Tab-separated table of C-alpha atoms in Angstrom:
chain	number	residue	atom	x	y	z
A	1	UNK	CA	94.896	136.605	138.169
A	2	UNK	CA	97.083	134.068	139.517
A	3	UNK	CA	95.141	131.834	142.264
A	4	UNK	CA	96.705	132.234	145.764
A	5	UNK	CA	98.863	129.175	146.574
A	6	UNK	CA	96.468	127.954	149.513
A	7	UNK	CA	93.341	128.236	147.258
A	8	UNK	CA	94.962	126.204	144.616
A	9	UNK	CA	96.073	123.610	147.083
A	10	UNK	CA	92.494	123.432	148.701
A	11	UNK	CA	91.066	123.110	144.950
A	12	UNK	CA	93.702	120.450	143.877
A	13	UNK	CA	92.739	118.472	147.120
A	14	UNK	CA	89.054	118.753	146.149
A	15	UNK	CA	89.510	117.819	142.621
A	16	UNK	CA	91.739	114.800	143.552
A	17	UNK	CA	88.727	113.739	146.220
A	18	UNK	CA	86.340	114.087	143.449
A	19	UNK	CA	88.230	112.404	140.606
A	20	UNK	CA	88.887	109.571	143.162
A	21	UNK	CA	85.243	109.015	143.909
A	22	UNK	CA	84.386	109.455	140.041
A	23	UNK	CA	86.813	106.617	139.163
A	24	UNK	CA	85.679	104.429	142.023
A	25	UNK	CA	81.872	105.064	140.876
A	26	UNK	CA	82.583	104.131	137.261
A	27	UNK	CA	84.672	101.016	138.603
A	28	UNK	CA	82.246	100.230	141.012
A	29	UNK	CA	78.834	99.759	139.196
A	30	UNK	CA	80.102	96.338	139.164
A	31	UNK	CA	82.433	96.414	142.161
A	32	UNK	CA	81.461	93.198	143.638
A	33	UNK	CA	81.700	91.178	140.486
A	34	UNK	CA	84.218	93.193	138.233
A	35	UNK	CA	87.725	91.716	138.074
A	36	UNK	CA	90.773	93.283	136.613
A	37	UNK	CA	91.231	92.566	132.792
A	38	UNK	CA	94.172	90.289	132.109
A	39	UNK	CA	97.252	92.059	130.802
A	40	UNK	CA	100.358	91.293	128.646
A	41	UNK	CA	102.298	91.962	125.667
A	42	UNK	CA	101.409	88.321	124.525
A	43	UNK	CA	101.055	88.480	120.777
A	44	UNK	CA	104.590	87.926	119.557
A	45	UNK	CA	104.846	88.867	116.218
A	46	UNK	CA	104.769	86.182	113.338
A	47	UNK	CA	104.649	83.437	116.051
A	48	UNK	CA	101.030	82.941	116.816
A	49	UNK	CA	101.584	79.509	118.202
A	50	UNK	CA	103.247	81.268	121.276
A	51	UNK	CA	100.425	83.992	121.588
A	52	UNK	CA	98.131	83.775	124.523
A	53	UNK	CA	94.638	85.187	124.426
A	54	UNK	CA	92.419	86.843	127.216
A	55	UNK	CA	90.137	83.784	127.408
A	56	UNK	CA	87.766	84.797	124.428
A	57	UNK	CA	86.011	81.676	123.166
A	58	UNK	CA	86.983	81.186	119.454
A	59	UNK	CA	84.133	80.386	116.887
A	60	UNK	CA	84.093	76.579	115.975
A	61	UNK	CA	87.226	75.456	114.375
A	62	UNK	CA	88.876	78.683	114.684
A	63	UNK	CA	92.093	79.579	116.952
A	64	UNK	CA	93.681	82.589	118.501
A	65	UNK	CA	96.673	81.641	116.543
A	66	UNK	CA	95.036	81.657	113.079
A	67	UNK	CA	93.404	84.822	113.852
A	68	UNK	CA	96.844	86.374	114.353
A	69	UNK	CA	98.134	84.886	111.247
A	70	UNK	CA	95.237	86.347	109.132
A	71	UNK	CA	96.069	89.474	110.655
A	72	UNK	CA	99.752	89.290	109.603
A	73	UNK	CA	99.258	88.112	106.213
A	74	UNK	CA	100.231	90.198	103.314
A	75	UNK	CA	97.803	90.967	100.697
A	76	UNK	CA	98.768	91.074	97.080
A	77	UNK	CA	97.170	92.810	93.886
A	78	UNK	CA	95.580	89.225	93.178
A	79	UNK	CA	94.131	89.341	96.372
A	80	UNK	CA	92.633	92.992	95.861
A	81	UNK	CA	95.271	95.068	97.276
A	82	UNK	CA	94.935	98.833	96.110
A	83	UNK	CA	94.653	100.316	93.594
A	84	UNK	CA	95.590	102.800	96.410
A	85	UNK	CA	96.798	101.541	100.010
A	86	UNK	CA	99.344	102.475	102.894
A	87	UNK	CA	100.126	98.916	104.044
A	88	UNK	CA	99.890	95.301	102.929
A	89	UNK	CA	98.843	94.061	106.223
A	90	UNK	CA	97.335	94.906	109.545
A	91	UNK	CA	100.657	94.146	111.237
A	92	UNK	CA	102.359	96.469	108.951
A	93	UNK	CA	100.900	99.434	111.197
A	94	UNK	CA	100.366	97.826	114.427
A	95	UNK	CA	103.324	95.982	115.568
A	96	UNK	CA	105.258	97.747	118.610
A	97	UNK	CA	106.374	95.958	120.577
A	98	UNK	CA	103.996	92.972	119.041
A	99	UNK	CA	101.005	92.211	117.114
A	100	UNK	CA	98.239	94.571	117.410
A	101	UNK	CA	100.179	97.042	119.321
A	102	UNK	CA	100.943	100.797	118.680
A	103	UNK	CA	102.912	102.078	115.496
A	104	UNK	CA	105.533	104.205	114.182
A	105	UNK	CA	103.446	104.720	110.939
A	106	UNK	CA	101.435	107.722	110.295
A	107	UNK	CA	98.712	108.498	107.569
A	108	UNK	CA	97.992	111.500	105.870
A	109	UNK	CA	94.538	113.431	106.042
A	110	UNK	CA	93.832	116.488	104.086
A	111	UNK	CA	91.028	118.795	103.053
A	112	UNK	CA	89.853	122.115	103.248
A	113	UNK	CA	87.344	124.833	104.589
A	114	UNK	CA	84.464	126.092	102.419
A	115	UNK	CA	83.273	129.798	102.590
A	116	UNK	CA	81.300	129.093	105.606
A	117	UNK	CA	84.453	127.578	107.548
A	118	UNK	CA	83.238	124.095	107.205
A	119	UNK	CA	85.452	121.335	106.629
A	120	UNK	CA	85.004	119.419	103.074
A	121	UNK	CA	86.800	116.274	102.117
A	122	UNK	CA	89.396	116.924	99.421
A	123	UNK	CA	89.045	116.175	95.664
A	124	UNK	CA	92.440	114.202	94.887
A	125	UNK	CA	93.706	113.826	91.360
A	126	UNK	CA	95.033	110.599	89.935
A	127	UNK	CA	96.110	109.500	86.735
A	128	UNK	CA	97.590	112.789	85.416
A	129	UNK	CA	94.136	114.638	86.458
A	130	UNK	CA	92.027	112.236	84.284
A	131	UNK	CA	90.389	110.686	87.263
A	132	UNK	CA	89.399	111.831	90.885
A	133	UNK	CA	89.115	110.441	94.406
A	134	UNK	CA	86.464	112.078	96.607
A	135	UNK	CA	84.660	111.538	99.603
A	136	UNK	CA	87.228	110.854	102.055
A	137	UNK	CA	89.734	112.724	103.930
A	138	UNK	CA	92.827	110.123	103.697
A	139	UNK	CA	95.353	110.373	101.194
A	140	UNK	CA	97.267	107.052	100.438
A	141	UNK	CA	100.898	107.277	100.219
A	142	UNK	CA	101.056	104.041	97.988
A	143	UNK	CA	99.412	102.824	94.786
A	144	UNK	CA	99.791	99.615	92.613
A	145	UNK	CA	100.966	101.734	89.692
A	146	UNK	CA	101.814	105.241	88.822
A	147	UNK	CA	98.647	105.920	87.416
A	148	UNK	CA	96.429	105.426	90.610
A	149	UNK	CA	99.267	107.457	92.707
A	150	UNK	CA	97.317	110.387	94.753
A	151	UNK	CA	98.666	114.023	94.666
A	152	UNK	CA	97.126	116.875	96.553
A	153	UNK	CA	96.333	120.025	94.936
A	154	UNK	CA	96.875	123.397	96.501
A	155	UNK	CA	93.435	123.831	97.361
A	156	UNK	CA	93.614	121.209	99.889
A	157	UNK	CA	95.195	123.403	102.316
A	158	UNK	CA	94.268	121.688	105.777
A	159	UNK	CA	96.984	118.816	105.784
A	160	UNK	CA	97.947	116.489	108.777
A	161	UNK	CA	99.603	113.212	109.861
A	162	UNK	CA	97.924	110.755	112.156
A	163	UNK	CA	99.430	107.960	113.958
A	164	UNK	CA	98.218	104.359	113.511
A	165	UNK	CA	96.600	103.256	117.070
A	166	UNK	CA	97.153	100.447	119.432
A	167	UNK	CA	94.709	97.935	119.163
A	168	UNK	CA	95.686	95.608	122.226
A	169	UNK	CA	92.775	95.462	124.597
A	170	UNK	CA	90.336	97.087	122.479
A	171	UNK	CA	87.838	94.330	122.813
A	172	UNK	CA	87.304	95.632	126.385
A	173	UNK	CA	87.006	99.123	125.014
A	174	UNK	CA	84.401	98.140	122.628
A	175	UNK	CA	82.574	96.503	125.646
A	176	UNK	CA	82.484	99.697	127.726
A	177	UNK	CA	78.878	100.717	128.159
A	178	UNK	CA	77.863	103.812	126.293
A	179	UNK	CA	76.374	105.323	129.261
A	180	UNK	CA	79.699	105.030	131.110
A	181	UNK	CA	81.440	107.354	128.531
A	182	UNK	CA	78.405	109.611	128.790
A	183	UNK	CA	78.718	109.863	132.397
A	184	UNK	CA	82.223	110.681	132.309
A	185	UNK	CA	81.570	113.702	129.852
A	186	UNK	CA	78.677	114.873	131.979
A	187	UNK	CA	81.326	115.005	135.191
A	188	UNK	CA	84.253	116.720	133.726
A	189	UNK	CA	82.767	120.333	133.730
A	190	UNK	CA	82.301	120.156	137.117
A	191	UNK	CA	85.414	118.439	138.111
A	192	UNK	CA	87.683	121.124	136.290
A	193	UNK	CA	85.811	124.296	137.009
A	194	UNK	CA	84.248	124.186	133.484
A	195	UNK	CA	87.675	123.922	131.584
A	196	UNK	CA	87.231	120.317	130.442
A	197	UNK	CA	84.358	119.263	128.425
A	198	UNK	CA	84.642	116.036	126.517
A	199	UNK	CA	82.281	115.670	123.468
A	200	UNK	CA	80.457	112.394	122.884
A	201	UNK	CA	79.976	111.579	119.014
A	202	UNK	CA	77.605	108.787	117.646
A	203	UNK	CA	79.057	106.742	115.170
A	204	UNK	CA	77.423	104.634	112.620
A	205	UNK	CA	77.321	100.638	113.084
A	206	UNK	CA	78.343	99.232	109.718
A	207	UNK	CA	76.923	95.652	110.627
A	208	UNK	CA	73.794	97.145	111.996
A	209	UNK	CA	72.703	99.861	109.137
A	210	UNK	CA	71.015	102.714	110.405
A	211	UNK	CA	71.915	102.518	114.168
A	212	UNK	CA	74.735	104.396	116.118
A	213	UNK	CA	76.502	104.027	119.115
A	214	UNK	CA	78.946	106.197	121.035
A	215	UNK	CA	82.354	106.444	119.092
A	216	UNK	CA	85.211	105.309	120.657
A	217	UNK	CA	87.909	103.982	117.988
A	218	UNK	CA	89.963	106.327	115.780
A	219	UNK	CA	91.426	109.504	116.378
A	220	UNK	CA	88.128	111.298	115.719
A	221	UNK	CA	85.853	108.563	117.484
A	222	UNK	CA	84.738	107.691	114.016
A	223	UNK	CA	83.650	104.393	114.844
A	224	UNK	CA	82.145	102.437	117.757
A	225	UNK	CA	82.356	98.706	116.915
A	226	UNK	CA	85.463	96.914	116.181
A	227	UNK	CA	83.993	95.192	113.127
A	228	UNK	CA	83.125	98.538	111.432
A	229	UNK	CA	86.488	99.890	112.301
A	230	UNK	CA	88.491	97.214	111.147
A	231	UNK	CA	86.418	96.778	107.827
A	232	UNK	CA	86.775	100.591	107.197
A	233	UNK	CA	90.567	100.367	107.620
A	234	UNK	CA	90.745	97.270	105.479
A	235	UNK	CA	89.306	99.030	102.654
A	236	UNK	CA	90.878	102.770	103.235
A	237	UNK	CA	94.523	101.327	104.332
A	238	UNK	CA	94.833	98.372	102.091
A	239	UNK	CA	92.168	98.583	99.540
A	240	UNK	CA	90.503	95.226	100.363
A	241	UNK	CA	86.560	95.556	99.713
A	242	UNK	CA	84.620	93.532	102.104
A	243	UNK	CA	81.099	92.932	102.963
A	244	UNK	CA	80.865	95.957	105.070
A	245	UNK	CA	82.876	98.444	102.742
A	246	UNK	CA	82.140	97.003	99.478
A	247	UNK	CA	83.017	100.001	97.021
A	248	UNK	CA	86.473	100.529	95.678
A	249	UNK	CA	87.986	103.554	96.200
A	250	UNK	CA	88.799	104.010	92.420
A	251	UNK	CA	88.652	101.719	89.472
A	252	UNK	CA	91.741	102.979	87.916
A	253	UNK	CA	94.248	100.045	87.388
A	254	UNK	CA	91.554	97.748	88.985
A	255	UNK	CA	92.140	94.166	87.936
A	256	UNK	CA	89.605	92.337	90.455
A	257	UNK	CA	85.958	91.980	90.425
A	258	UNK	CA	83.409	91.560	93.219
A	259	UNK	CA	83.967	91.725	96.987
A	260	UNK	CA	87.763	90.893	97.731
A	261	UNK	CA	87.079	89.535	101.200
A	262	UNK	CA	85.661	86.264	101.108
A	263	UNK	CA	84.716	83.686	103.713
A	264	UNK	CA	87.133	80.925	104.253
A	265	UNK	CA	86.571	77.362	105.122
A	266	UNK	CA	85.061	78.415	108.699
A	267	UNK	CA	82.795	80.607	107.137
A	268	UNK	CA	84.843	83.519	108.379
A	269	UNK	CA	86.148	86.384	106.361
A	270	UNK	CA	89.233	88.265	106.982
A	271	UNK	CA	87.666	90.940	108.880
A	272	UNK	CA	86.010	88.421	111.350
A	273	UNK	CA	89.505	86.912	111.859
A	274	UNK	CA	90.825	90.446	112.532
A	275	UNK	CA	87.781	91.285	114.905
A	276	UNK	CA	88.413	88.092	116.641
A	277	UNK	CA	92.010	88.727	117.145
A	278	UNK	CA	91.611	92.204	118.538
A	279	UNK	CA	88.864	90.950	120.836
A	280	UNK	CA	90.915	88.317	121.898
A	281	UNK	CA	94.083	90.202	123.198
A	282	UNK	CA	94.769	91.421	126.568
A	283	UNK	CA	95.231	95.045	127.707
A	284	UNK	CA	98.905	96.672	127.647
A	285	UNK	CA	100.674	95.925	130.628
A	286	UNK	CA	102.192	98.099	133.586
A	287	UNK	CA	105.784	97.919	134.530
A	288	UNK	CA	104.998	96.679	138.026
A	289	UNK	CA	108.219	96.966	139.452
A	290	UNK	CA	108.722	100.601	138.579
A	291	UNK	CA	105.165	101.269	139.404
A	292	UNK	CA	105.933	100.177	142.976
A	293	UNK	CA	108.823	102.627	143.528
A	294	UNK	CA	108.503	105.643	145.589
A	295	UNK	CA	109.079	107.941	142.535
A	296	UNK	CA	106.215	106.284	140.568
A	297	UNK	CA	104.034	106.440	143.429
A	298	UNK	CA	104.678	110.092	144.061
A	299	UNK	CA	104.350	110.681	140.263
A	300	UNK	CA	100.965	109.096	140.215
A	301	UNK	CA	99.593	111.409	143.070
A	302	UNK	CA	100.956	114.432	141.394
A	303	UNK	CA	99.120	113.171	137.970
A	304	UNK	CA	96.228	113.424	139.973
A	305	UNK	CA	96.984	116.629	141.701
A	306	UNK	CA	97.602	118.554	138.298
A	307	UNK	CA	94.434	117.278	136.745
A	308	UNK	CA	95.782	114.925	134.203
A	309	UNK	CA	93.129	112.237	135.060
A	310	UNK	CA	90.235	114.324	134.298
A	311	UNK	CA	90.737	113.063	130.853
A	312	UNK	CA	93.345	110.319	131.198
A	313	UNK	CA	90.686	108.461	133.204
A	314	UNK	CA	92.854	105.650	135.298
A	315	UNK	CA	90.021	102.985	135.590
A	316	UNK	CA	86.801	102.132	134.001
A	317	UNK	CA	84.620	98.799	134.361
A	318	UNK	CA	83.253	97.309	131.107
A	319	UNK	CA	79.644	96.264	130.687
A	320	UNK	CA	78.229	93.326	132.339
A	321	UNK	CA	78.577	89.887	130.719
A	322	UNK	CA	75.470	89.472	128.179
A	323	UNK	CA	75.128	93.010	127.259
A	324	UNK	CA	74.164	93.258	123.880
A	325	UNK	CA	75.967	96.007	122.047
A	326	UNK	CA	76.704	97.188	118.334
A	327	UNK	CA	73.326	97.627	117.517
A	328	UNK	CA	72.561	93.941	118.413
A	329	UNK	CA	75.145	92.211	116.529
A	330	UNK	CA	77.572	91.348	119.421
A	331	UNK	CA	76.903	90.364	123.007
A	332	UNK	CA	79.738	90.963	125.515
A	333	UNK	CA	81.267	87.635	126.492
A	334	UNK	CA	82.512	86.523	129.828
A	335	UNK	CA	86.043	87.209	128.796
A	336	UNK	CA	85.184	90.815	128.128
A	337	UNK	CA	82.330	91.786	130.339
A	338	UNK	CA	82.507	92.966	134.114
A	339	UNK	CA	86.212	93.941	133.712
A	340	UNK	CA	88.167	96.690	135.322
A	341	UNK	CA	90.609	98.215	132.644
A	342	UNK	CA	93.097	101.280	133.046
A	343	UNK	CA	93.471	102.948	129.978
A	344	UNK	CA	93.998	106.204	130.997
A	345	UNK	CA	91.640	107.869	128.618
A	346	UNK	CA	88.043	108.859	128.579
A	347	UNK	CA	87.558	107.920	124.804
A	348	UNK	CA	86.159	111.490	124.517
A	349	UNK	CA	86.979	114.138	121.872
A	350	UNK	CA	88.730	117.195	123.381
A	351	UNK	CA	90.385	120.458	121.894
A	352	UNK	CA	93.600	120.781	123.668
A	353	UNK	CA	95.105	122.931	120.649
A	354	UNK	CA	96.715	120.285	118.697
A	355	UNK	CA	93.357	119.572	116.525
A	356	UNK	CA	94.070	118.628	112.997
A	357	UNK	CA	91.144	120.416	111.327
A	358	UNK	CA	89.653	117.275	109.930
A	359	UNK	CA	85.702	116.487	110.469
A	360	UNK	CA	84.883	112.745	109.998
A	361	UNK	CA	81.670	111.481	111.866
A	362	UNK	CA	81.129	114.313	114.612
A	363	UNK	CA	79.683	117.674	113.831
A	364	UNK	CA	81.765	120.682	112.507
A	365	UNK	CA	82.888	121.611	116.233
A	366	UNK	CA	85.132	118.285	116.254
A	367	UNK	CA	87.490	119.738	113.567
A	368	UNK	CA	90.142	120.736	116.191
A	369	UNK	CA	89.280	117.962	118.663
A	370	UNK	CA	90.861	114.478	118.901
A	371	UNK	CA	90.293	111.697	121.087
A	372	UNK	CA	92.053	111.457	124.306
A	373	UNK	CA	95.235	109.094	123.553
A	374	UNK	CA	94.987	106.040	126.128
A	375	UNK	CA	98.290	106.132	127.755
A	376	UNK	CA	98.408	102.368	128.248
A	377	UNK	CA	101.427	100.953	126.488
A	378	UNK	CA	103.087	104.634	126.353
A	379	UNK	CA	106.166	103.245	128.238
A	380	UNK	CA	107.309	101.392	124.785
A	381	UNK	CA	106.872	104.149	122.413
A	382	UNK	CA	109.577	106.726	121.298
A	383	UNK	CA	107.393	109.311	119.762
A	384	UNK	CA	104.218	110.655	121.074
A	385	UNK	CA	100.930	112.737	120.367
A	386	UNK	CA	98.351	112.237	117.380
A	387	UNK	CA	101.099	113.163	114.905
A	388	UNK	CA	104.049	111.321	116.608
A	389	UNK	CA	105.722	114.954	116.561
A	390	UNK	CA	106.825	114.735	120.393
A	391	UNK	CA	109.888	112.932	120.973
A	392	UNK	CA	109.741	113.229	124.877
A	393	UNK	CA	106.924	112.900	127.302
A	394	UNK	CA	107.893	116.451	128.534
A	395	UNK	CA	107.126	117.815	125.015
A	396	UNK	CA	103.849	116.145	124.823
A	397	UNK	CA	102.701	117.623	127.853
A	398	UNK	CA	104.085	120.819	126.921
A	399	UNK	CA	101.857	120.692	123.767
A	400	UNK	CA	98.766	120.319	125.658
A	401	UNK	CA	96.805	123.633	125.804
A	402	UNK	CA	93.094	124.591	125.457
A	403	UNK	CA	90.940	122.383	127.549
A	404	UNK	CA	94.278	120.960	129.190
A	405	UNK	CA	95.699	124.169	129.794
A	406	UNK	CA	95.572	124.232	133.551
A	407	UNK	CA	97.108	120.636	133.665
A	408	UNK	CA	100.063	121.492	131.433
A	409	UNK	CA	100.475	124.638	133.819
A	410	UNK	CA	100.357	122.619	136.716
A	411	UNK	CA	103.063	120.377	135.475
A	412	UNK	CA	105.053	123.333	134.469
A	413	UNK	CA	104.702	124.618	137.952
A	414	UNK	CA	106.123	121.490	139.424
A	415	UNK	CA	109.742	121.381	141.159
A	416	UNK	CA	112.197	119.429	138.863
A	417	UNK	CA	111.920	116.591	141.171
A	418	UNK	CA	108.258	116.534	141.115
A	419	UNK	CA	108.230	116.687	137.208
A	420	UNK	CA	110.753	113.971	137.189
A	421	UNK	CA	108.446	111.733	139.409
A	422	UNK	CA	105.364	112.417	137.156
A	423	UNK	CA	107.344	111.258	134.247
A	424	UNK	CA	108.477	108.295	136.171
A	425	UNK	CA	105.167	107.262	136.646
A	426	UNK	CA	104.098	107.663	132.811
A	427	UNK	CA	106.968	105.156	132.148
A	428	UNK	CA	105.203	102.697	134.125
A	429	UNK	CA	102.157	102.649	131.833
């Protein structure tokens, strides 16, 4: 039964009030001391000397420019590249519009369901079927030779593409307290009339074996610390073993021994430089001129009215300076603590009808759930959603269903002028 217009308006008004209060509460826990996180596209690719960090203090002898240079370096077979891989450097997949940002690159994930309907990682054939790769859902597009090239058996009938993610500002995301994300999840059913219920998953911390934290990185929230996320990507995307991921994916064509990623003259391995670089980046900036226009201001109100910000949270405050996170392995520094960020994400898993069927760290019920895509930086992208399959913001909204069904319907029911205003608002992000 369709809701009467007057009731719909009243519910929308109440929802807007509640969401505004929730945002204020999440920001307001440190309202007297919290400040806005610095924003800017300030890491021009291959020009680290011109880059500006967010104020993060570097280890002795290190610089932000050096961190960026390591982030941009191409690996070779002699360095340990492969045997299977997707890219030769971090920047290959994180460079739009500058180093560390979003990507036009997708990776391939596959698997199958067992007789009980549970997801199972694939068995991938290489070397003309003489060898296999097991235990991971990712299938690499490239190899250092034909014997290691991966092929997908017909039995692995769950197949999906996933976009490489923006990493700018992720140091602030790492610094969000677990309880903040848990509180957001707890509030969502009430705010949405029971329709929206983000799932929190606990992800392992590789640098603190046996310990977990609320996941926030990756499309499945499969990582909670940046160092873990980076170490896993170094192995799975480039084939570079490191102290946290020391086992090669395959030994076919392997020409190196031992752990590939060794400390440099500063005592820092590549994964340490990568983590320093990402933690030192500013958050993606708004188009402030467009944001101040009447159309964008109206669009933001409509964004709230139709309920988009139940999941695409407008403001979150990071943990206080000095908070110990990542299983005791990282302390939130002054550059990252007590900072207000505007990611337009709740960093929770949701089923909006676009799930890829893959399970990673979470339980089986996460197979068709994905992390809410942060909308900061969306204005510099031409393709959207987890698979980059939407070529317009309108199409991306239209694909929202499941938990987001009512928000998508609310957008469709807006007048053409109001829909345009909401899109204008998104183009400020």
